Amino acid sequence: MVLNCPNCRHALRQVIYEGVVIETCDHCQGEWVDHSEIERINQARDVIFSLKEAAVIPGAKKSVPGTIASRDKALSCPHCQIPLRVINYAYDSGVMVDKCPQCGGFWLDKGELESIQMIVETWEARDSEIKARFAPVLSRIREDVRQGVQDGRPRGNFIKAFLYDIIQDK
């Protein structure tokens, strides 16, 4: 079955991108990526982007609030034929993409797939840094939770401790 581009209605062509088969539009250069395909692409790492390349992507630097891009027309899923929804990829990446609410596939405008890859790579690098920096604090919190109630006051669970304090004050 030939899929048509949601943006310009030209036929989509299958290509291999980072070892994953995706559909691309030769006319507008957008890409259709199934939900499972985008995960596999982000895990593949056939191409690693430099810090200089990642620096030009707003979401690769930090979380940025996304704004819904305006379009002249609503786009429809090439598989399901239902309207795509504009979402901020990974909730706060700043990369606004079109997602099918039924099959979970993504329509990515030119350059958005690379932007997503750069952002994921940057986040994963920061994740290791953050885990290392906060490991002692997390260890203390885990220990507090394991100990449960100590000194007559629940520890490790803010809500329980808060409610316990209210009850004790009465």
Short mmCIF file of C-alpha atoms in Angstrom, two decimals, residues 31-166:
data_model
loop_
_atom_site.label_atom_id
_atom_site.label_comp_id
_atom_site.label_asym_id
_atom_site.label_seq_id
_atom_site.Cartn_x
_atom_site.Cartn_y
_atom_site.Cartn_z
CA GLU A 31 9.04 11.91 7.24
CA TRP A 32 6.44 9.46 8.56
CA VAL A 33 7.78 7.44 11.49
CA ASP A 34 5.80 4.80 13.36
CA HIS A 35 5.89 4.94 17.16
CA SER A 36 8.15 1.89 17.48
CA GLU A 37 10.42 3.18 14.72
CA ILE A 38 11.21 6.45 16.47
CA GLU A 39 12.23 4.53 19.59
CA ARG A 40 14.52 2.26 17.57
CA ILE A 41 16.06 5.26 15.78
CA ASN A 42 16.77 6.97 19.10
CA GLN A 43 18.45 3.80 20.39
CA ALA A 44 20.44 3.07 17.20
CA ARG A 45 23.00 5.87 17.44
CA ASP A 46 24.42 5.22 13.96
CA VAL A 47 24.99 8.97 13.75
CA ILE A 48 26.17 10.87 16.82
CA PHE A 49 25.66 14.62 16.67
CA SER A 50 28.40 16.98 17.82
CA LEU A 51 27.85 19.52 20.60
CA LYS A 52 28.03 22.25 17.95
CA GLU A 53 25.22 20.61 15.98
CA ALA A 54 23.14 20.08 19.12
CA ALA A 55 23.67 23.70 20.19
CA VAL A 56 21.51 24.99 17.34
CA ILE A 57 18.48 23.00 18.56
CA PRO A 58 16.60 24.92 21.28
CA GLY A 59 15.31 21.80 23.03
CA ALA A 60 18.76 20.19 23.11
CA LYS A 61 19.99 22.90 25.45
CA LYS A 62 17.14 22.84 27.94
CA SER A 63 13.45 22.27 28.21
CA VAL A 64 11.60 24.99 26.38
CA PRO A 65 7.90 25.57 26.26
CA GLY A 66 6.65 24.71 22.81
CA THR A 67 4.10 26.66 20.91
CA ILE A 68 1.69 25.05 18.55
CA ALA A 69 2.82 25.79 15.04
CA SER A 70 0.14 27.20 12.83
CA ARG A 71 -0.71 25.33 9.65
CA ASP A 72 -2.88 26.31 6.75
CA LYS A 73 -4.55 22.90 6.82
CA ALA A 74 -5.06 20.02 9.22
CA LEU A 75 -2.91 16.98 8.50
CA SER A 76 -4.28 13.44 8.45
CA CYS A 77 -2.54 10.18 9.33
CA PRO A 78 -1.41 8.38 6.16
CA HIS A 79 -2.41 5.05 7.78
CA CYS A 80 -5.61 5.84 9.70
CA GLN A 81 -6.83 8.91 7.76
CA ILE A 82 -7.76 10.69 11.01
CA PRO A 83 -6.52 14.17 11.97
CA LEU A 84 -3.06 14.37 13.48
CA ARG A 85 -2.58 16.26 16.74
CA VAL A 86 0.22 18.76 17.22
CA ILE A 87 2.21 17.86 20.34
CA ASN A 88 5.45 18.89 22.00
CA TYR A 89 7.66 15.81 21.56
CA ALA A 90 8.47 14.22 24.95
CA TYR A 91 6.25 16.88 26.56
CA ASP A 92 8.87 19.63 26.88
CA SER A 93 11.44 19.25 24.11
CA GLY A 94 10.33 22.32 22.19
CA VAL A 95 10.03 20.24 19.01
CA MET A 96 6.42 20.39 17.86
CA VAL A 97 5.41 17.31 15.87
CA ASP A 98 2.19 15.86 14.46
CA LYS A 99 1.07 12.61 16.12
CA CYS A 100 -1.72 10.21 15.26
CA PRO A 101 -3.93 9.65 18.31
CA GLN A 102 -4.91 6.21 16.99
CA CYS A 103 -1.73 4.48 15.77
CA GLY A 104 0.83 6.68 17.56
CA GLY A 105 2.80 7.45 14.39
CA PHE A 106 4.55 10.79 13.86
CA TRP A 107 4.66 13.16 10.91
CA LEU A 108 7.94 15.03 11.16
CA ASP A 109 8.65 18.10 9.08
CA LYS A 110 12.08 18.50 7.50
CA GLY A 111 14.79 18.41 10.19
CA GLU A 112 12.54 17.40 13.09
CA LEU A 113 13.79 13.80 13.24
CA GLU A 114 17.38 15.00 13.59
CA SER A 115 16.28 17.54 16.21
CA ILE A 116 14.62 14.78 18.23
CA GLN A 117 17.75 12.63 18.02
CA MET A 118 19.98 15.47 19.19
CA ILE A 119 17.67 16.24 22.08
CA VAL A 120 17.50 12.61 23.20
CA GLU A 121 21.31 12.30 23.03
CA THR A 122 21.75 15.50 25.04
CA TRP A 123 19.18 14.45 27.65
CA GLU A 124 20.80 11.04 28.07
CA ALA A 125 24.22 12.63 28.59
CA ARG A 126 22.75 15.00 31.19
CA ASP A 127 20.86 12.14 32.83
CA SER A 128 24.16 10.44 33.75
CA GLU A 129 25.52 13.70 35.17
CA ILE A 130 22.40 14.33 37.23
CA LYS A 131 22.28 10.78 38.57
CA ALA A 132 25.92 11.01 39.66
CA ARG A 133 25.42 14.40 41.30
CA PHE A 134 22.26 13.44 43.18
CA ALA A 135 23.15 9.81 44.00
CA PRO A 136 23.98 10.60 47.66
CA VAL A 137 20.68 12.45 48.17
CA LEU A 138 18.67 9.70 46.49
CA SER A 139 20.43 7.11 48.61
CA ARG A 140 19.46 8.98 51.81
CA ILE A 141 15.84 9.27 50.64
CA ARG A 142 15.69 5.55 49.84
CA GLU A 143 17.09 4.75 53.28
CA ASP A 144 14.52 7.02 54.95
CA VAL A 145 11.71 5.29 53.06
CA ARG A 146 13.05 1.85 54.06
CA GLN A 147 13.18 2.83 57.71
CA GLY A 148 9.53 3.82 57.61
CA VAL A 149 8.45 5.36 60.89
CA GLN A 150 11.29 6.60 63.02
CA ASP A 151 10.98 8.76 66.11
CA GLY A 152 7.19 8.51 65.97
CA ARG A 153 6.92 10.35 62.63
CA PRO A 154 6.64 8.77 59.15
CA ARG A 155 9.74 9.46 57.06
CA GLY A 156 10.32 9.35 53.33
CA ASN A 157 6.76 10.17 52.36
CA PHE A 158 5.97 13.86 52.48
CA ILE A 159 2.19 13.44 52.40
CA LYS A 160 2.15 10.90 55.24
CA ALA A 161 4.52 13.05 57.27
CA PHE A 162 2.42 16.16 56.62
CA LEU A 163 -0.81 14.41 57.64
CA TYR A 164 0.89 12.91 60.69
CA ASP A 165 2.02 16.39 61.77
CA ILE A 166 -1.52 17.75 61.39
#
